């Protein structure tokens, strides 16, 4: 499946939360770059963890691949080299968790709060490890707003496979076709589309509907 990412929107043209939630039975959101604006601190942590091994992380490359599980990101960056992935991952995680809390993304938070007011179930579907999500949810007091969390450990396949979004829909007791997904990364958007969900992309801090392209045969 190809994904037609929407262009950077004009703020005045962004749909309101009530409009986005029409005919929706549940909301499933990605975490990194969707609920929290942590792309720069994640990139910085990874760059610092990889620096001792002479590996540079291009910001543009990272923006396209940050939706993948961290081990896969490191493997792709390594190329033909062999890197001590099981040392790099915890080093990057320590740098993330020891830093300040990330900023919340207003458009996603507005959507989630409106969904809560309407009584719609809500969940996180992330490719990140639980150790990076649960402490931040607690730190930001988001447990009531996001009571269901699917992480990398919850499913057999990471994004762009649909497993995380399908598992989130199962846990909130809603058919995927009636769920609204929110994601910022190409692999995450593909994952949600493959799960059969309607999808909003986070673009320039706004939520914009994604139009799926044709399925490659």
PDB file of N, CA and C in Angstrom, residues 31-34 36-49 56-60 62-63 66 92 95-96 99-103 105 184:
ATOM      1  N   UNK A  31       2.559   7.335  19.826  1.00  0.00           N
ATOM      2  CA  UNK A  31       3.087   8.077  20.975  1.00  0.00           C
ATOM      3  C   UNK A  31       4.121   9.118  20.543  1.00  0.00           C
ATOM      4  N   UNK A  32       5.306   8.653  20.133  1.00  0.00           N
ATOM      5  CA  UNK A  32       6.378   9.570  19.756  1.00  0.00           C
ATOM      6  C   UNK A  32       5.977  10.400  18.538  1.00  0.00           C
ATOM      7  N   UNK A  33       6.052  11.714  18.671  1.00  0.00           N
ATOM      8  CA  UNK A  33       5.742  12.594  17.563  1.00  0.00           C
ATOM      9  C   UNK A  33       4.259  12.786  17.307  1.00  0.00           C
ATOM     10  N   UNK A  34       3.440  12.136  18.113  1.00  0.00           N
ATOM     11  CA  UNK A  34       1.981  12.226  17.937  1.00  0.00           C
ATOM     12  C   UNK A  34       1.320  12.763  19.195  1.00  0.00           C
ATOM     13  N   UNK A  36       3.429  13.200  22.094  1.00  0.00           N
ATOM     14  CA  UNK A  36       4.522  14.024  22.637  1.00  0.00           C
ATOM     15  C   UNK A  36       5.453  14.473  21.514  1.00  0.00           C
ATOM     16  N   UNK A  37       5.884  15.705  21.596  1.00  0.00           N
ATOM     17  CA  UNK A  37       6.790  16.287  20.610  1.00  0.00           C
ATOM     18  C   UNK A  37       8.213  16.038  21.086  1.00  0.00           C
ATOM     19  N   UNK A  38       8.697  14.826  20.838  1.00  0.00           N
ATOM     20  CA  UNK A  38      10.000  14.429  21.360  1.00  0.00           C
ATOM     21  C   UNK A  38      10.981  14.021  20.276  1.00  0.00           C
ATOM     22  N   UNK A  39      10.701  14.361  19.025  1.00  0.00           N
ATOM     23  CA  UNK A  39      11.562  13.924  17.932  1.00  0.00           C
ATOM     24  C   UNK A  39      12.999  14.408  18.109  1.00  0.00           C
ATOM     25  N   UNK A  40      13.171  15.649  18.501  1.00  0.00           N
ATOM     26  CA  UNK A  40      14.523  16.191  18.613  1.00  0.00           C
ATOM     27  C   UNK A  40      15.289  15.555  19.772  1.00  0.00           C
ATOM     28  N   UNK A  41      14.625  15.327  20.894  1.00  0.00           N
ATOM     29  CA  UNK A  41      15.342  14.724  22.019  1.00  0.00           C
ATOM     30  C   UNK A  41      15.623  13.245  21.758  1.00  0.00           C
ATOM     31  N   UNK A  42      14.758  12.563  20.998  1.00  0.00           N
ATOM     32  CA  UNK A  42      15.038  11.169  20.618  1.00  0.00           C
ATOM     33  C   UNK A  42      16.228  11.113  19.672  1.00  0.00           C
ATOM     34  N   UNK A  43      16.247  12.020  18.691  1.00  0.00           N
ATOM     35  CA  UNK A  43      17.371  12.068  17.759  1.00  0.00           C
ATOM     36  C   UNK A  43      18.666  12.361  18.500  1.00  0.00           C
ATOM     37  N   UNK A  44      18.626  13.338  19.405  1.00  0.00           N
ATOM     38  CA  UNK A  44      19.828  13.700  20.146  1.00  0.00           C
ATOM     39  C   UNK A  44      20.334  12.536  20.998  1.00  0.00           C
ATOM     40  N   UNK A  45      19.425  11.827  21.654  1.00  0.00           N
ATOM     41  CA  UNK A  45      19.818  10.686  22.485  1.00  0.00           C
ATOM     42  C   UNK A  45      20.458   9.588  21.633  1.00  0.00           C
ATOM     43  N   UNK A  46      19.870   9.313  20.471  1.00  0.00           N
ATOM     44  CA  UNK A  46      20.426   8.285  19.596  1.00  0.00           C
ATOM     45  C   UNK A  46      21.782   8.709  19.052  1.00  0.00           C
ATOM     46  N   UNK A  47      21.912   9.966  18.670  1.00  0.00           N
ATOM     47  CA  UNK A  47      23.196  10.457  18.168  1.00  0.00           C
ATOM     48  C   UNK A  47      24.290  10.316  19.232  1.00  0.00           C
ATOM     49  N   UNK A  48      23.957  10.659  20.473  1.00  0.00           N
ATOM     50  CA  UNK A  48      24.941  10.554  21.546  1.00  0.00           C
ATOM     51  C   UNK A  48      25.309   9.099  21.831  1.00  0.00           C
ATOM     52  N   UNK A  49      24.310   8.208  21.762  1.00  0.00           N
ATOM     53  CA  UNK A  49      24.567   6.792  22.031  1.00  0.00           C
ATOM     54  C   UNK A  49      25.396   6.151  20.927  1.00  0.00           C
ATOM     55  N   UNK A  56      26.951   8.394  12.416  1.00  0.00           N
ATOM     56  CA  UNK A  56      26.218   9.651  12.392  1.00  0.00           C
ATOM     57  C   UNK A  56      24.768   9.364  12.009  1.00  0.00           C
ATOM     58  N   UNK A  57      23.849  10.175  12.517  1.00  0.00           N
ATOM     59  CA  UNK A  57      22.425  10.033  12.206  1.00  0.00           C
ATOM     60  C   UNK A  57      21.959  11.297  11.503  1.00  0.00           C
ATOM     61  N   UNK A  58      21.656  11.175  10.236  1.00  0.00           N
ATOM     62  CA  UNK A  58      21.168  12.323   9.475  1.00  0.00           C
ATOM     63  C   UNK A  58      19.743  12.655   9.908  1.00  0.00           C
ATOM     64  N   UNK A  59      19.462  13.891  10.284  1.00  0.00           N
ATOM     65  CA  UNK A  59      18.116  14.249  10.756  1.00  0.00           C
ATOM     66  C   UNK A  59      17.014  13.955   9.741  1.00  0.00           C
ATOM     67  N   UNK A  60      17.276  14.179   8.461  1.00  0.00           N
ATOM     68  CA  UNK A  60      16.253  13.906   7.450  1.00  0.00           C
ATOM     69  C   UNK A  60      15.989  12.413   7.327  1.00  0.00           C
ATOM     70  N   UNK A  62      16.427  10.257   9.725  1.00  0.00           N
ATOM     71  CA  UNK A  62      15.755   9.854  10.958  1.00  0.00           C
ATOM     72  C   UNK A  62      14.277  10.218  10.929  1.00  0.00           C
ATOM     73  N   UNK A  63      13.945  11.370  10.355  1.00  0.00           N
ATOM     74  CA  UNK A  63      12.543  11.789  10.285  1.00  0.00           C
ATOM     75  C   UNK A  63      11.703  10.786   9.506  1.00  0.00           C
ATOM     76  N   UNK A  66      11.946   7.181  11.949  1.00  0.00           N
ATOM     77  CA  UNK A  66      11.807   7.191  13.412  1.00  0.00           C
ATOM     78  C   UNK A  66      10.605   6.391  13.904  1.00  0.00           C
ATOM     79  N   UNK A  92      20.799   4.902  24.900  1.00  0.00           N
ATOM     80  CA  UNK A  92      19.882   5.887  24.336  1.00  0.00           C
ATOM     81  C   UNK A  92      18.677   6.097  25.254  1.00  0.00           C
ATOM     82  N   UNK A  95      19.475   8.293  28.317  1.00  0.00           N
ATOM     83  CA  UNK A  95      19.544   9.709  27.953  1.00  0.00           C
ATOM     84  C   UNK A  95      18.148  10.308  27.812  1.00  0.00           C
ATOM     85  N   UNK A  96      17.223   9.534  27.256  1.00  0.00           N
ATOM     86  CA  UNK A  96      15.853  10.015  27.097  1.00  0.00           C
ATOM     87  C   UNK A  96      15.160  10.205  28.436  1.00  0.00           C
ATOM     88  N   UNK A  99      16.227  13.121  30.844  1.00  0.00           N
ATOM     89  CA  UNK A  99      16.012  14.494  30.408  1.00  0.00           C
ATOM     90  C   UNK A  99      14.687  15.049  30.872  1.00  0.00           C
ATOM     91  N   UNK A 100      14.387  16.285  30.471  1.00  0.00           N
ATOM     92  CA  UNK A 100      13.110  16.908  30.851  1.00  0.00           C
ATOM     93  C   UNK A 100      11.945  16.227  30.154  1.00  0.00           C
ATOM     94  N   UNK A 101      10.729  16.352  30.683  1.00  0.00           N
ATOM     95  CA  UNK A 101       9.567  15.728  30.026  1.00  0.00           C
ATOM     96  C   UNK A 101       9.294  16.403  28.688  1.00  0.00           C
ATOM     97  N   UNK A 102       8.797  15.641  27.715  1.00  0.00           N
ATOM     98  CA  UNK A 102       8.521  16.219  26.395  1.00  0.00           C
ATOM     99  C   UNK A 102       7.279  17.102  26.415  1.00  0.00           C
ATOM    100  N   UNK A 103       7.201  17.950  25.412  1.00  0.00           N
ATOM    101  CA  UNK A 103       6.023  18.807  25.243  1.00  0.00           C
ATOM    102  C   UNK A 103       4.899  17.995  24.620  1.00  0.00           C
ATOM    103  N   UNK A 105       1.598  17.536  22.248  1.00  0.00           N
ATOM    104  CA  UNK A 105       1.150  18.101  20.977  1.00  0.00           C
ATOM    105  C   UNK A 105      -0.317  18.494  21.116  1.00  0.00           C
ATOM    106  N   UNK A 184       2.366  10.045  13.046  1.00  0.00           N
ATOM    107  CA  UNK A 184       3.164  11.077  12.372  1.00  0.00           C
ATOM    108  C   UNK A 184       4.156  10.524  11.374  1.00  0.00           C
TER     109      UNK A 184
END
